[in-house]
Tab-separated table of C-alpha atoms and ligand atoms in Angstrom:
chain	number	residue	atom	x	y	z
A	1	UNK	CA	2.102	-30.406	-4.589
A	2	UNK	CA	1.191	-26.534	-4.546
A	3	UNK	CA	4.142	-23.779	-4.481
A	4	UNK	CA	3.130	-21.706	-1.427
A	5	UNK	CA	4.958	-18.329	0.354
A	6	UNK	CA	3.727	-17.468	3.633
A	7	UNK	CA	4.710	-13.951	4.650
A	8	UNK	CA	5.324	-13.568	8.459
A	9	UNK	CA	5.579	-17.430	8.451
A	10	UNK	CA	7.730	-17.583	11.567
A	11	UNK	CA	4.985	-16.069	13.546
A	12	UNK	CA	2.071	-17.580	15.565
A	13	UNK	CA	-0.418	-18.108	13.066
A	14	UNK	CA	2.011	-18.434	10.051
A	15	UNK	CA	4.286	-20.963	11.865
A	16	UNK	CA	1.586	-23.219	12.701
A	17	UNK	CA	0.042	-22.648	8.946
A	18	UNK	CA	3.766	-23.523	7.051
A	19	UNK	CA	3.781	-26.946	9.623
A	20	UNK	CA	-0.121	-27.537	8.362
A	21	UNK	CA	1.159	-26.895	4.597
A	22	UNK	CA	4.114	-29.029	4.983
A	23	UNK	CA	2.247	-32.114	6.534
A	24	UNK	CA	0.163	-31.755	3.033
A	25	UNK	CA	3.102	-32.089	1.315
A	26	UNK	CA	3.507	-28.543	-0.515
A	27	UNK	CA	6.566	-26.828	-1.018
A	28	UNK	CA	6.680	-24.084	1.211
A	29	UNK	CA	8.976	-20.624	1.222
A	30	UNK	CA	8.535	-18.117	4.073
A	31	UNK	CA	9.343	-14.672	4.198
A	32	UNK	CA	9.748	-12.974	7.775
A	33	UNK	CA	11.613	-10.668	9.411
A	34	UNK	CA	11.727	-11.828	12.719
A	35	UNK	CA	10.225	-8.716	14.198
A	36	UNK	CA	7.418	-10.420	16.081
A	37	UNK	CA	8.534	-14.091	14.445
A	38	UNK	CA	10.644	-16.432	16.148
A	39	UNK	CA	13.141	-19.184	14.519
A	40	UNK	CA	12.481	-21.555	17.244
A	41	UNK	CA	8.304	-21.488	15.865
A	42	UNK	CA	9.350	-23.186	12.660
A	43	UNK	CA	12.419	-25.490	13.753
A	44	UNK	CA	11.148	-28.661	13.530
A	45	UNK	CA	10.029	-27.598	9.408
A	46	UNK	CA	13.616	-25.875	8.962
A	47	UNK	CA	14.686	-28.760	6.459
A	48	UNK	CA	11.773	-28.607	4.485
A	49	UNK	CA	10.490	-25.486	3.825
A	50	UNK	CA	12.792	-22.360	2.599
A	51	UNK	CA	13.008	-19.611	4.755
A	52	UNK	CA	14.223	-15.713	4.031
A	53	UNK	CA	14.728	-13.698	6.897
A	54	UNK	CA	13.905	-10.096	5.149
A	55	UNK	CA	10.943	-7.855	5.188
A	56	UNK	CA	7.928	-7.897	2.888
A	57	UNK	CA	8.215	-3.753	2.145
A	58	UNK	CA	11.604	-4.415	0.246
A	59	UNK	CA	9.918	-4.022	-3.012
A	60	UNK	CA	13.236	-5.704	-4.745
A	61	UNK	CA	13.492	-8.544	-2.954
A	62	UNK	CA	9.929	-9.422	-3.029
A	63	UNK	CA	9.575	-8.831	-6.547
A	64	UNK	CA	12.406	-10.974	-7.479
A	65	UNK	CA	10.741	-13.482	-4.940
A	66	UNK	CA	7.878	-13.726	-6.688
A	67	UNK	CA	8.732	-13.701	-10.446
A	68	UNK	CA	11.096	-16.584	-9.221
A	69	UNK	CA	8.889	-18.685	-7.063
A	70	UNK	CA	6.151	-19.506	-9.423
A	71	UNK	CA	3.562	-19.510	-6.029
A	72	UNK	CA	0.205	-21.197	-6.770
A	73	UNK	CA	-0.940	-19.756	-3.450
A	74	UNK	CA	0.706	-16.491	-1.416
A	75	UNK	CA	-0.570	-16.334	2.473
A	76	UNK	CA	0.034	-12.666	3.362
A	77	UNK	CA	0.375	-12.741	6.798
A	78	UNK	CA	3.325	-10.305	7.206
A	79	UNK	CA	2.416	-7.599	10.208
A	80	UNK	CA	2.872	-5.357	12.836
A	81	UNK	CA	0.291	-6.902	14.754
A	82	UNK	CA	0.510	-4.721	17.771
A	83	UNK	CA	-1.928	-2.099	17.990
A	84	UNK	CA	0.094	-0.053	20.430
A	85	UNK	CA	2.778	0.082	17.911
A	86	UNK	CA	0.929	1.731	15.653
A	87	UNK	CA	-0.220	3.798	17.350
A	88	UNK	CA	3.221	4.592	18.771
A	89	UNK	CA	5.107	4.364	15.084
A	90	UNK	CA	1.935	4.803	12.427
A	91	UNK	CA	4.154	5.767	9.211
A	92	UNK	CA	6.207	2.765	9.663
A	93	UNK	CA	3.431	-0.216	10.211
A	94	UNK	CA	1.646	1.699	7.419
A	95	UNK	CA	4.657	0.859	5.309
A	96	UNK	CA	4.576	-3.262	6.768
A	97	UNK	CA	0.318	-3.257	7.188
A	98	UNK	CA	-0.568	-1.657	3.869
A	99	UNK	CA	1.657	-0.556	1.592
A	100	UNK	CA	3.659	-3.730	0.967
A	101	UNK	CA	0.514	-5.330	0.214
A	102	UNK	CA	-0.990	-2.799	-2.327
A	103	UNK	CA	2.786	-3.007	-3.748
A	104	UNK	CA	2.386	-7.116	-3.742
A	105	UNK	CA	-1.168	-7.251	-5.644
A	106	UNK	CA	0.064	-4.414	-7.938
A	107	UNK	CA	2.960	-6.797	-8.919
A	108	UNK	CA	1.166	-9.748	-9.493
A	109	UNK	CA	-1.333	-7.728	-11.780
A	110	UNK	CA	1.170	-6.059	-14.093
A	111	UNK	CA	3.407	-9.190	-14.343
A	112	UNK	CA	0.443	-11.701	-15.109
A	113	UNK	CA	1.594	-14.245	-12.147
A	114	UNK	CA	-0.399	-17.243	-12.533
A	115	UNK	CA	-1.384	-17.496	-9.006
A	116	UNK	CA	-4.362	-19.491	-8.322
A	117	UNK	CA	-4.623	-17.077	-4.882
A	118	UNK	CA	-3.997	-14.280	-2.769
A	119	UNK	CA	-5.716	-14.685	0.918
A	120	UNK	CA	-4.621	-11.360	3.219
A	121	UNK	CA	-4.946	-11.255	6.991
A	122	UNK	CA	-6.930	-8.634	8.204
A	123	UNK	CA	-8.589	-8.192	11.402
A	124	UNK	CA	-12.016	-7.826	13.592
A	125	UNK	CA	-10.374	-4.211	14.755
A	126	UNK	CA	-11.430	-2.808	11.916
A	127	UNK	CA	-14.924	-3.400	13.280
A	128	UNK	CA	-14.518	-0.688	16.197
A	129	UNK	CA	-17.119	0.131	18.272
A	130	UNK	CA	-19.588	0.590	15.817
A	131	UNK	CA	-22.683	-1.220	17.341
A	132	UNK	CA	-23.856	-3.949	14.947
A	133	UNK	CA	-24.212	-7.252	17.278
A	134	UNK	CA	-22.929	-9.847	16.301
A	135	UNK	CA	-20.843	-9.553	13.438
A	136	UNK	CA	-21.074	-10.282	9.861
A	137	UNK	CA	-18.758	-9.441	7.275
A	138	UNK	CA	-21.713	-6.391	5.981
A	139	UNK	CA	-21.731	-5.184	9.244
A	140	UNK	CA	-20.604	-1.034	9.583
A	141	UNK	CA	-16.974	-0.858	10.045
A	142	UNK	CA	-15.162	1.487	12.343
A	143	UNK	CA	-11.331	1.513	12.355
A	144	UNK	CA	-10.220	3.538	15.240
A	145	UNK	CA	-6.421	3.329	14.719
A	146	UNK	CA	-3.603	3.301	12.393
A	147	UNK	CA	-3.535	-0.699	12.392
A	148	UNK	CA	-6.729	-1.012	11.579
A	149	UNK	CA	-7.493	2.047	9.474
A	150	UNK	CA	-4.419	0.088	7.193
A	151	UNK	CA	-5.792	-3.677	7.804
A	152	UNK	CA	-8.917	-2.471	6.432
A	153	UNK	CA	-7.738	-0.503	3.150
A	154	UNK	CA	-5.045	-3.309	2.500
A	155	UNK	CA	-8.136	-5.667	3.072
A	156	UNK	CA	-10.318	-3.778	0.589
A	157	UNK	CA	-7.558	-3.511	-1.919
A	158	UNK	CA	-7.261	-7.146	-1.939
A	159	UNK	CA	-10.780	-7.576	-2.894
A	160	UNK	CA	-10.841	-5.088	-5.199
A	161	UNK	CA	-8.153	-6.411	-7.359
A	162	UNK	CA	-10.370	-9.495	-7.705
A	163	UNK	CA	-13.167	-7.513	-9.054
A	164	UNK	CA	-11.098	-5.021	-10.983
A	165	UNK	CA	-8.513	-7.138	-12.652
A	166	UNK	CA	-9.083	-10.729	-11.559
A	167	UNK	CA	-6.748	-11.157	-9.639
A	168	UNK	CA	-7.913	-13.826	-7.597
A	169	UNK	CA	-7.797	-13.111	-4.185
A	170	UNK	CA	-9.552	-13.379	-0.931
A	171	UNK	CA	-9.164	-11.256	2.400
A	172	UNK	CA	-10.382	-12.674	6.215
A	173	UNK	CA	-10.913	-10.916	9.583
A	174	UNK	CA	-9.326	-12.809	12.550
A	175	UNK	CA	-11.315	-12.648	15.633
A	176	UNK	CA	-9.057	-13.603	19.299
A	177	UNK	CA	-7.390	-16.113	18.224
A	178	UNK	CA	-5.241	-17.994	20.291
A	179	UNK	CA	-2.515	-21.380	21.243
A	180	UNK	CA	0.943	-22.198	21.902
A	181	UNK	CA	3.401	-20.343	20.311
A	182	UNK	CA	1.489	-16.816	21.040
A	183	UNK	CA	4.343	-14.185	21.993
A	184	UNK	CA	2.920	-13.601	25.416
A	185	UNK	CA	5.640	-10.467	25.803
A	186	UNK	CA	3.631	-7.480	25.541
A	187	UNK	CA	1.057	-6.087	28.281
A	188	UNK	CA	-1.021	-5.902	24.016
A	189	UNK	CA	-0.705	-9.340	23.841
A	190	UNK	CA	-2.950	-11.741	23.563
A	191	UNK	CA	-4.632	-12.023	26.622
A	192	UNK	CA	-4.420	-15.853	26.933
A	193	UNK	CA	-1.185	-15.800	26.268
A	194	UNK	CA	-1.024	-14.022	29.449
A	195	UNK	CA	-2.803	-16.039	31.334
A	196	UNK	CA	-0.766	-18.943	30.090
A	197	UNK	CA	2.102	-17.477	31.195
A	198	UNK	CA	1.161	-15.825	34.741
A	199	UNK	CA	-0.032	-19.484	34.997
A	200	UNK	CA	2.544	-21.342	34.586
A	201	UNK	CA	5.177	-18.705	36.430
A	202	UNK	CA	2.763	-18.313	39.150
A	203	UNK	CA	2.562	-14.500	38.673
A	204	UNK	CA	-0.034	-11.951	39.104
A	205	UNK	CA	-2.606	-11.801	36.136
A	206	UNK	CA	-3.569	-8.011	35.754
A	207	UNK	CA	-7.267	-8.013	35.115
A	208	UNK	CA	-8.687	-4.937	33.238
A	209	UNK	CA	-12.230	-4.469	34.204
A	210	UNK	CA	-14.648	-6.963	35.638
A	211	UNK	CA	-13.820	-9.657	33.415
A	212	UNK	CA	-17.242	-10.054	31.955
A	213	UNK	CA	-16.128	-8.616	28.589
A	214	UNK	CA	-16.636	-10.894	26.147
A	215	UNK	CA	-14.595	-12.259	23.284
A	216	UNK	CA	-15.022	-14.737	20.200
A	217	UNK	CA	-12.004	-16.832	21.029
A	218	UNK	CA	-10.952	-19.122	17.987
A	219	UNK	CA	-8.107	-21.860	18.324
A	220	UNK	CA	-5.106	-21.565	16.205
A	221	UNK	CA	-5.379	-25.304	14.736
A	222	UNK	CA	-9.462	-24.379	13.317
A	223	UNK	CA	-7.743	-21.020	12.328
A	224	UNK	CA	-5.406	-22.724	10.136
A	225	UNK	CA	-7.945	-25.044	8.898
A	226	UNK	CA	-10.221	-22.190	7.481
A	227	UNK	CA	-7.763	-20.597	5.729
A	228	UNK	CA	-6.477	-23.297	3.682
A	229	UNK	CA	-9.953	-23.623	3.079
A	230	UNK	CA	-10.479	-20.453	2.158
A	231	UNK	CA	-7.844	-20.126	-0.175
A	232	UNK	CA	-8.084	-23.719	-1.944
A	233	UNK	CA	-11.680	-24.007	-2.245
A	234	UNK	CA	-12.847	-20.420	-2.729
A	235	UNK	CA	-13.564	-18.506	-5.804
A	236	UNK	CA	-15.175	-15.127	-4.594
A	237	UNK	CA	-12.969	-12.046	-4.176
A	238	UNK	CA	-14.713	-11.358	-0.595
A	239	UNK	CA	-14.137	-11.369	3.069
A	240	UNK	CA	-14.456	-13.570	6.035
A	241	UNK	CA	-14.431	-13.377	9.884
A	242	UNK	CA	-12.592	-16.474	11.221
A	243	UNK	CA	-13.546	-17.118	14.785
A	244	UNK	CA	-15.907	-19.552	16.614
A	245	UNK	CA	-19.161	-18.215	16.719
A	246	UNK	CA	-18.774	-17.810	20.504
A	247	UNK	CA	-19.084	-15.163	22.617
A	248	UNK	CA	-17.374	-15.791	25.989
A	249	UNK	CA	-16.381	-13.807	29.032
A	250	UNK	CA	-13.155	-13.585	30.213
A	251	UNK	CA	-13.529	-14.311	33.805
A	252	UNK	CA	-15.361	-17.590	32.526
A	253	UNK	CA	-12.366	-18.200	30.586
A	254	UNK	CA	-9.891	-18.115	33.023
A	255	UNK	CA	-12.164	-20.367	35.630
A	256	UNK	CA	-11.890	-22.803	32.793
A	257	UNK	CA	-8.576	-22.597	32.530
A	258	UNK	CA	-7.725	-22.557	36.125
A	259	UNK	CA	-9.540	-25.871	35.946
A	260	UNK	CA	-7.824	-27.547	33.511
A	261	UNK	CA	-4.114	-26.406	35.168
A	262	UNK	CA	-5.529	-27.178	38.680
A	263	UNK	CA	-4.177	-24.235	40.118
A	264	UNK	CA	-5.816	-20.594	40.825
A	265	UNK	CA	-4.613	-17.690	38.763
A	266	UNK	CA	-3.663	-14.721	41.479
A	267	UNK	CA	-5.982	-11.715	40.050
A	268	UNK	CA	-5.196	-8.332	39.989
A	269	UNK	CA	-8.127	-6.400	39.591
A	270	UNK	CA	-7.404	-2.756	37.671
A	271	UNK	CA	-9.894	-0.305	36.121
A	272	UNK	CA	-10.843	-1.241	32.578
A	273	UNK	CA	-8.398	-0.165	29.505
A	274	UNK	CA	-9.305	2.990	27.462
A	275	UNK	CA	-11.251	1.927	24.719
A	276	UNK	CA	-11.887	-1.752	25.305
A	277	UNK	CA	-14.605	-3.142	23.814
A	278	UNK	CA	-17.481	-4.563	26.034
A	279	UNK	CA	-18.573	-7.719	23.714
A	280	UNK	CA	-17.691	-9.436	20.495
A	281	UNK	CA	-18.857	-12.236	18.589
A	282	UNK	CA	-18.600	-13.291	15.219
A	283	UNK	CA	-21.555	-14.387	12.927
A	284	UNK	CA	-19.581	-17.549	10.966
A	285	UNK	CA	-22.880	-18.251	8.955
A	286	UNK	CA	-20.240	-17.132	6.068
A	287	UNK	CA	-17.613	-18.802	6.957
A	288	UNK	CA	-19.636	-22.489	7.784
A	289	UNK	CA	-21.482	-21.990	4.295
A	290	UNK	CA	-18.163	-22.966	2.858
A	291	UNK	CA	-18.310	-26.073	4.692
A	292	UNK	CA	-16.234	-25.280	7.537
A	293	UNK	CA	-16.716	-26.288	10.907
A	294	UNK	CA	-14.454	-24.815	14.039
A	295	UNK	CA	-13.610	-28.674	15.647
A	296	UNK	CA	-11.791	-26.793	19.085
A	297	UNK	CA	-14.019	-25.871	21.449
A	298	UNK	CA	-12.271	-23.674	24.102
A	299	UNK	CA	-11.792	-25.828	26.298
A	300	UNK	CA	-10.411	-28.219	24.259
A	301	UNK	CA	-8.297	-25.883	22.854
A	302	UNK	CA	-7.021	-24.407	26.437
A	303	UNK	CA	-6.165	-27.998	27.463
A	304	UNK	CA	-3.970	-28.269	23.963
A	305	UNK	CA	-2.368	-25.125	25.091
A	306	UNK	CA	-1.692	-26.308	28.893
A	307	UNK	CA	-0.378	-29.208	27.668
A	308	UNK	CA	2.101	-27.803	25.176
A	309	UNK	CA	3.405	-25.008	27.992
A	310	UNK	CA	3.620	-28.166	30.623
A	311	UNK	CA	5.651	-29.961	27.854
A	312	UNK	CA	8.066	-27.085	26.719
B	1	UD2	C1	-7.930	-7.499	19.950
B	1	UD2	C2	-6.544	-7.450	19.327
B	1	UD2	C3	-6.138	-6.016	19.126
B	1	UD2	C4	-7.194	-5.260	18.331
B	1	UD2	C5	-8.541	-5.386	19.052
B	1	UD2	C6	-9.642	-4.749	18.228
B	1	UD2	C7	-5.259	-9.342	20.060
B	1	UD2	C8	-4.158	-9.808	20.953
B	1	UD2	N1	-5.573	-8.048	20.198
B	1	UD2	O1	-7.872	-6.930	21.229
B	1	UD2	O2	-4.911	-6.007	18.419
B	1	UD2	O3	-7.251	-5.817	17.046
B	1	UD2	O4	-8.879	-6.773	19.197
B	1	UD2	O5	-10.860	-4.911	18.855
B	1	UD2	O6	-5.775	-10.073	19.241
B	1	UD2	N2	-6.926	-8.144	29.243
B	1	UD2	C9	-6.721	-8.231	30.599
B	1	UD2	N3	-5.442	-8.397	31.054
B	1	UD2	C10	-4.364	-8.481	30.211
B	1	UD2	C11	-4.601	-8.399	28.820
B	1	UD2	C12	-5.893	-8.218	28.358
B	1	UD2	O7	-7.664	-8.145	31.404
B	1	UD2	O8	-3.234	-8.635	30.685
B	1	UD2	C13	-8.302	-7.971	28.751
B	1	UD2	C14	-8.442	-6.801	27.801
B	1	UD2	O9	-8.646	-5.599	28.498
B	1	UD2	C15	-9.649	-7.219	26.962
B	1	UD2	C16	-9.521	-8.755	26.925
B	1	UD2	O10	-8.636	-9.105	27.974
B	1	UD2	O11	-10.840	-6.858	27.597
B	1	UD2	C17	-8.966	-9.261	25.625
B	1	UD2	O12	-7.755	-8.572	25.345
B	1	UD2	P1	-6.833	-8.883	24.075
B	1	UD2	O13	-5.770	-7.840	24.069
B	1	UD2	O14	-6.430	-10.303	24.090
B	1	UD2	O15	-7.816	-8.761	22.854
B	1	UD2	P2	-8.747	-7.551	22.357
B	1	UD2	O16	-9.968	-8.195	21.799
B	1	UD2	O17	-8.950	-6.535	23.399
């Protein structure tokens, strides 16, 4: 049984990792403060996993958190995920998005923890709009705004405390991922999350553009599966992207989906957002050279999603 912390455990990804760590049978503390995390995400682990409502840039607490915990395995996935707000607030969700993770490695170095592994959560934003087609973990990097200019130096600390002091750690770049339990809230969020939800209320979708923008959408359950991976069966201080290897259009998403809910999602057609990106994919030759193989396809994984909204 491993000792794990997951920062920003109450949150989409987190939650669903701390359920996937708990089935295994580790002991599991989570750290989040609720921000973007919800209680009701990790309510049916409550009684078996400990859970600190606080946030990961109080150096105190977090020290004292880990010099106590004796974690074989810390999943930093603590963050302002919203690029908007850092945009709107960029000295604060430098504070959450880099600083508390520079300040994490640093205390694991000077205090010796024993960990057996660090994995931090960065991002495909970092990737921009530089051109490179599809995307490996080499390719040229372009981070356009706060949140990703601190994903990607938080990202590249990480590594580099493997290499410079052996620390072992291990950083990966989420691609769209999505599932239940995606805070559909924010016009930033993720955009089948807003589907979901226009779906199931029967209110107007807002489409940016023509819809054939494409995206490398990865399911939440394969998501969770590649980490643990990552983290348990790794031993490189490197990076990589976690997504399916797809590329898919939007508009053929949402026929898919309409599909699977039987009704028609009512369309709002608006010019396309500043700054969105035309097409992304993933290369996961990286990622499958590990041994791991995304088991969702999307429409798998949209049915899984229909069928959790139709349920709760
Ligand atoms: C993702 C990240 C974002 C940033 C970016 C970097 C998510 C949720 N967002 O943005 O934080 O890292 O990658 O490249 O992971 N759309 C609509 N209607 C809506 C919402 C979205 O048409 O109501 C479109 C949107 O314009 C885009 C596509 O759907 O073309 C996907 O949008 P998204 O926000 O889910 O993801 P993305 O890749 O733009």
């Amino acid at each position: 049984m491993a000792k794990v912390l997951v920062t920003g455990g109450a949150g989409f990804i987190g939650s669903f990792l701390a359920h996937k760590l708990v089935a295994n049978g580790d002991q599991v503390v989570i750290v989040d403060d609720l921000s973007m995390g919800k209680l009701e995400n990790i309510a049916d682990i409550k009684d078996q996993v400990t859970f600190y409502e606080h946030t990961v840039c109080d150096e105190n607490f977090m020290h004292n958190l880990l010099n106590q915990g004796k974690f074989d395995y810390i999943y930093y996935l603590a963050a302002v995920s919203s690029v908007a707000d850092s945009v709107a607030r960029p000295w604060y969700t430098h504070q959450v998005n880099q600083e508390s993770v520079v300040n994490t490695l640093e205390f694991i170095r000077t205090h010796h923890l024993p960990i057996k592994k660090l994995l931090f959560s960065s991002s495909a934003a970092v990737y921009g709009n530089a051109a490179d087609f599809p995307k490996t973990e080499d390719s040229h990097v372009d981070p356009l705004t706060p949140y990703a200019i601190d994903k990607y130096a938080a990202e590249r600390y990480t590594v580099d405390y493997g290499h410079l002091y052996g620390v072992p750690t291990v950083a990966v770049r989420f691609f769209n991922v999505y599932g239940p339990r995606q805070n559909p809230d924010s016009e930033y969020s993720g955009v089948l999350s807003i589907v979901t939800k226009c779906l199931k209320n029967k209110q107007p979708f807002t489409l940016y553009g023509d819809g054939r923008q494409t995206r490398d959408y990865v399911y939440v359950e394969d998501v969770v599966d590649a980490l643990i991976k990552i983290a348990t069966e790794t031993n490189e201080p490197t990076v990589y992207n976690i997504a399916n290897g797809n590329e898919q259009a939007l508009i053929d998403v949402i026929h898919t989906y309409e599909d699977i809910a039987g009704m028609k999602l009512d369309i709002v057609q608006r010019e396309a957002r500043k700054g969105d990106i035309q097409k992304s994919k993933a290369d996961v030759s990286k990622l499958k050279s590990i041994g791991f193989e995304p088991k969702w396809s999307l429409h798998d994984g949209l049915m899984n999603y229909w069928k959790y909204y139709s349920k709760h």
